[in-house]
Amino acid sequence: MARSVALLLNDGRATERTLTALKLAERILARGHRVSVFAHDTAAALSAGTGEVPAAVAALLRRGVHGGTLDWVVEADAAVAMGVADRQAPGVVPGDHADLWGFVRAADLVLSVGVG
C-alpha cells in the first residue's frame, strides 16, 4: 500500500541535511509512495535558478511527470520576498500555509528538515 510522506523544508542552504532530504524524497518516490514537499522561508530558493540543488529538484519533478507522485510547493510570499518567484523549476507551485496544513493533514509521515 502506498504511503504519503510530507517533507517540510525551511533552510535554503545547500547543506548535507538538504541534500539528504532530496535523496530521501527520491528513494521514497522510487518505492511508489507519494511525496509532498513544502518549502517555506529561505527554502523557497532551493528550487530556483541554476546549480546542484535546483537541478536535483527539477529531476525529482520530472520523475513525478513520469509516474511518480510528487508535489513541490514553495511559500509564495517568501519566494517573492527573495526575488525567486519567477525562477522556480518547472512544476513548482507557489502556495501558502494552507497547502502546508493540507500536506501535513493528509500525510502518513511528516518529516521536517532544516534549522529550528
PDB file of C-alpha atoms in Angstrom:
ATOM      1  CA  MET A   1       0.000   0.000   0.000  1.00  0.00           C
ATOM      2  CA  ALA A   2       1.389   3.387  -0.977  1.00  0.00           C
ATOM      3  CA  ARG A   3       2.042   5.844   1.802  1.00  0.00           C
ATOM      4  CA  SER A   4       2.055   9.619   1.789  1.00  0.00           C
ATOM      5  CA  VAL A   5       5.086  11.483   3.128  1.00  0.00           C
ATOM      6  CA  ALA A   6       5.179  15.240   3.738  1.00  0.00           C
ATOM      7  CA  LEU A   7       8.641  16.761   3.686  1.00  0.00           C
ATOM      8  CA  LEU A   8       8.949  20.238   5.181  1.00  0.00           C
ATOM      9  CA  LEU A   9      11.993  22.302   4.279  1.00  0.00           C
ATOM     10  CA  ASN A  10      12.903  25.602   5.924  1.00  0.00           C
ATOM     11  CA  ASP A  11      16.606  26.049   5.155  1.00  0.00           C
ATOM     12  CA  GLY A  12      17.623  27.482   1.800  1.00  0.00           C
ATOM     13  CA  ARG A  13      21.262  26.490   2.020  1.00  0.00           C
ATOM     14  CA  ALA A  14      22.679  23.503   0.132  1.00  0.00           C
ATOM     15  CA  THR A  15      23.692  21.683   3.301  1.00  0.00           C
ATOM     16  CA  GLU A  16      24.164  17.986   3.895  1.00  0.00           C
ATOM     17  CA  ARG A  17      20.707  17.930   5.515  1.00  0.00           C
ATOM     18  CA  THR A  18      19.102  19.460   2.442  1.00  0.00           C
ATOM     19  CA  LEU A  19      20.850  17.132   0.009  1.00  0.00           C
ATOM     20  CA  THR A  20      19.978  14.131   2.186  1.00  0.00           C
ATOM     21  CA  ALA A  21      16.330  15.226   2.197  1.00  0.00           C
ATOM     22  CA  LEU A  22      16.341  15.313  -1.610  1.00  0.00           C
ATOM     23  CA  LYS A  23      17.883  11.830  -1.763  1.00  0.00           C
ATOM     24  CA  LEU A  24      15.293  10.600   0.719  1.00  0.00           C
ATOM     25  CA  ALA A  25      12.482  12.044  -1.404  1.00  0.00           C
ATOM     26  CA  GLU A  26      13.940  10.291  -4.452  1.00  0.00           C
ATOM     27  CA  ARG A  27      14.031   6.935  -2.655  1.00  0.00           C
ATOM     28  CA  ILE A  28      10.525   7.322  -1.289  1.00  0.00           C
ATOM     29  CA  LEU A  29       9.253   8.077  -4.803  1.00  0.00           C
ATOM     30  CA  ALA A  30      11.140   5.081  -6.204  1.00  0.00           C
ATOM     31  CA  ARG A  31       9.264   2.858  -3.764  1.00  0.00           C
ATOM     32  CA  GLY A  32       5.943   4.076  -5.122  1.00  0.00           C
ATOM     33  CA  HIS A  33       4.934   6.396  -2.308  1.00  0.00           C
ATOM     34  CA  ARG A  34       3.573   9.923  -2.607  1.00  0.00           C
ATOM     35  CA  VAL A  35       5.865  12.790  -1.573  1.00  0.00           C
ATOM     36  CA  SER A  36       4.627  16.297  -0.832  1.00  0.00           C
ATOM     37  CA  VAL A  37       7.301  18.934  -0.279  1.00  0.00           C
ATOM     38  CA  PHE A  38       6.559  22.318   1.249  1.00  0.00           C
ATOM     39  CA  ALA A  39       9.483  24.740   1.126  1.00  0.00           C
ATOM     40  CA  HIS A  40       8.996  27.755   3.338  1.00  0.00           C
ATOM     41  CA  ASP A  41      11.117  30.668   4.456  1.00  0.00           C
ATOM     42  CA  THR A  42      14.515  30.594   2.732  1.00  0.00           C
ATOM     43  CA  ALA A  43      13.916  27.052   1.433  1.00  0.00           C
ATOM     44  CA  ALA A  44      11.728  28.616  -1.261  1.00  0.00           C
ATOM     45  CA  ALA A  45      15.011  29.412  -3.034  1.00  0.00           C
ATOM     46  CA  LEU A  46      16.083  25.751  -3.237  1.00  0.00           C
ATOM     47  CA  SER A  47      14.069  25.140  -6.405  1.00  0.00           C
ATOM     48  CA  ALA A  48      15.047  28.411  -8.105  1.00  0.00           C
ATOM     49  CA  GLY A  49      17.782  29.286 -10.549  1.00  0.00           C
ATOM     50  CA  THR A  50      20.629  27.026 -11.564  1.00  0.00           C
ATOM     51  CA  GLY A  51      23.006  24.871  -9.608  1.00  0.00           C
ATOM     52  CA  GLU A  52      23.118  21.454  -7.988  1.00  0.00           C
ATOM     53  CA  VAL A  53      20.053  21.738  -5.759  1.00  0.00           C
ATOM     54  CA  PRO A  54      17.655  23.336  -8.299  1.00  0.00           C
ATOM     55  CA  ALA A  55      18.771  20.716 -10.843  1.00  0.00           C
ATOM     56  CA  ALA A  56      18.023  17.941  -8.335  1.00  0.00           C
ATOM     57  CA  VAL A  57      14.587  19.430  -7.641  1.00  0.00           C
ATOM     58  CA  ALA A  58      13.869  19.645 -11.383  1.00  0.00           C
ATOM     59  CA  ALA A  59      14.928  15.996 -11.802  1.00  0.00           C
ATOM     60  CA  LEU A  60      12.593  14.915  -8.998  1.00  0.00           C
ATOM     61  CA  LEU A  61       9.738  16.829 -10.576  1.00  0.00           C
ATOM     62  CA  ARG A  62      10.423  15.221 -13.960  1.00  0.00           C
ATOM     63  CA  ARG A  63      10.270  11.854 -12.245  1.00  0.00           C
ATOM     64  CA  GLY A  64       6.864  12.904 -10.943  1.00  0.00           C
ATOM     65  CA  VAL A  65       5.719  13.577 -14.502  1.00  0.00           C
ATOM     66  CA  HIS A  66       6.735  10.044 -15.453  1.00  0.00           C
ATOM     67  CA  GLY A  67       4.618   8.162 -12.954  1.00  0.00           C
ATOM     68  CA  GLY A  68       5.939   9.368  -9.610  1.00  0.00           C
ATOM     69  CA  THR A  69       3.681  11.215  -7.241  1.00  0.00           C
ATOM     70  CA  LEU A  70       5.466  14.380  -6.170  1.00  0.00           C
ATOM     71  CA  ASP A  71       4.064  17.763  -5.226  1.00  0.00           C
ATOM     72  CA  TRP A  72       6.519  20.624  -4.605  1.00  0.00           C
ATOM     73  CA  VAL A  73       5.048  23.823  -3.187  1.00  0.00           C
ATOM     74  CA  VAL A  74       7.037  26.905  -2.212  1.00  0.00           C
ATOM     75  CA  GLU A  75       5.780  29.580   0.134  1.00  0.00           C
ATOM     76  CA  ALA A  76       4.789  32.255  -2.381  1.00  0.00           C
ATOM     77  CA  ASP A  77       5.394  35.232  -0.075  1.00  0.00           C
ATOM     78  CA  ALA A  78       8.905  34.027   0.773  1.00  0.00           C
ATOM     79  CA  ALA A  79       9.732  33.406  -2.900  1.00  0.00           C
ATOM     80  CA  VAL A  80       8.557  36.907  -3.829  1.00  0.00           C
ATOM     81  CA  ALA A  81      10.467  38.486  -0.930  1.00  0.00           C
ATOM     82  CA  MET A  82      13.689  36.763  -2.041  1.00  0.00           C
ATOM     83  CA  GLY A  83      13.134  37.590  -5.713  1.00  0.00           C
ATOM     84  CA  VAL A  84      12.992  33.949  -6.831  1.00  0.00           C
ATOM     85  CA  ALA A  85       9.285  33.583  -7.591  1.00  0.00           C
ATOM     86  CA  ASP A  86       9.802  33.770 -11.358  1.00  0.00           C
ATOM     87  CA  ARG A  87      12.861  31.482 -11.401  1.00  0.00           C
ATOM     88  CA  GLN A  88      11.338  28.301  -9.975  1.00  0.00           C
ATOM     89  CA  ALA A  89      11.882  24.915 -11.622  1.00  0.00           C
ATOM     90  CA  PRO A  90       9.069  23.769 -13.922  1.00  0.00           C
ATOM     91  CA  GLY A  91       6.362  22.079 -11.875  1.00  0.00           C
ATOM     92  CA  VAL A  92       6.962  24.009  -8.661  1.00  0.00           C
ATOM     93  CA  VAL A  93       3.730  25.521  -7.387  1.00  0.00           C
ATOM     94  CA  PRO A  94       3.514  28.729  -5.328  1.00  0.00           C
ATOM     95  CA  GLY A  95       1.377  28.303  -2.243  1.00  0.00           C
ATOM     96  CA  ASP A  96       0.822  29.257   1.354  1.00  0.00           C
ATOM     97  CA  HIS A  97       0.466  27.706   4.769  1.00  0.00           C
ATOM     98  CA  ALA A  98      -2.931  26.277   3.841  1.00  0.00           C
ATOM     99  CA  ASP A  99      -1.030  23.992   1.443  1.00  0.00           C
ATOM    100  CA  LEU A 100       1.364  23.083   4.249  1.00  0.00           C
ATOM    101  CA  TRP A 101      -1.542  22.189   6.508  1.00  0.00           C
ATOM    102  CA  GLY A 102      -3.130  20.116   3.732  1.00  0.00           C
ATOM    103  CA  PHE A 103       0.106  18.169   3.221  1.00  0.00           C
ATOM    104  CA  VAL A 104       0.524  17.529   6.946  1.00  0.00           C
ATOM    105  CA  ARG A 105      -3.093  16.506   7.436  1.00  0.00           C
ATOM    106  CA  ALA A 106      -3.024  14.051   4.504  1.00  0.00           C
ATOM    107  CA  ALA A 107       0.385  12.516   5.271  1.00  0.00           C
ATOM    108  CA  ASP A 108       1.082   9.199   6.922  1.00  0.00           C
ATOM    109  CA  LEU A 109       4.508  10.538   7.906  1.00  0.00           C
ATOM    110  CA  VAL A 110       5.769  14.115   8.296  1.00  0.00           C
ATOM    111  CA  LEU A 111       9.484  14.939   8.229  1.00  0.00           C
ATOM    112  CA  SER A 112      10.859  18.398   8.920  1.00  0.00           C
ATOM    113  CA  VAL A 113      14.344  19.066   7.617  1.00  0.00           C
ATOM    114  CA  GLY A 114      16.260  22.238   8.328  1.00  0.00           C
ATOM    115  CA  VAL A 115      17.007  24.592  11.132  1.00  0.00           C
ATOM    116  CA  GLY A 116      14.925  25.327  14.175  1.00  0.00           C
TER     117      GLY A 116
END
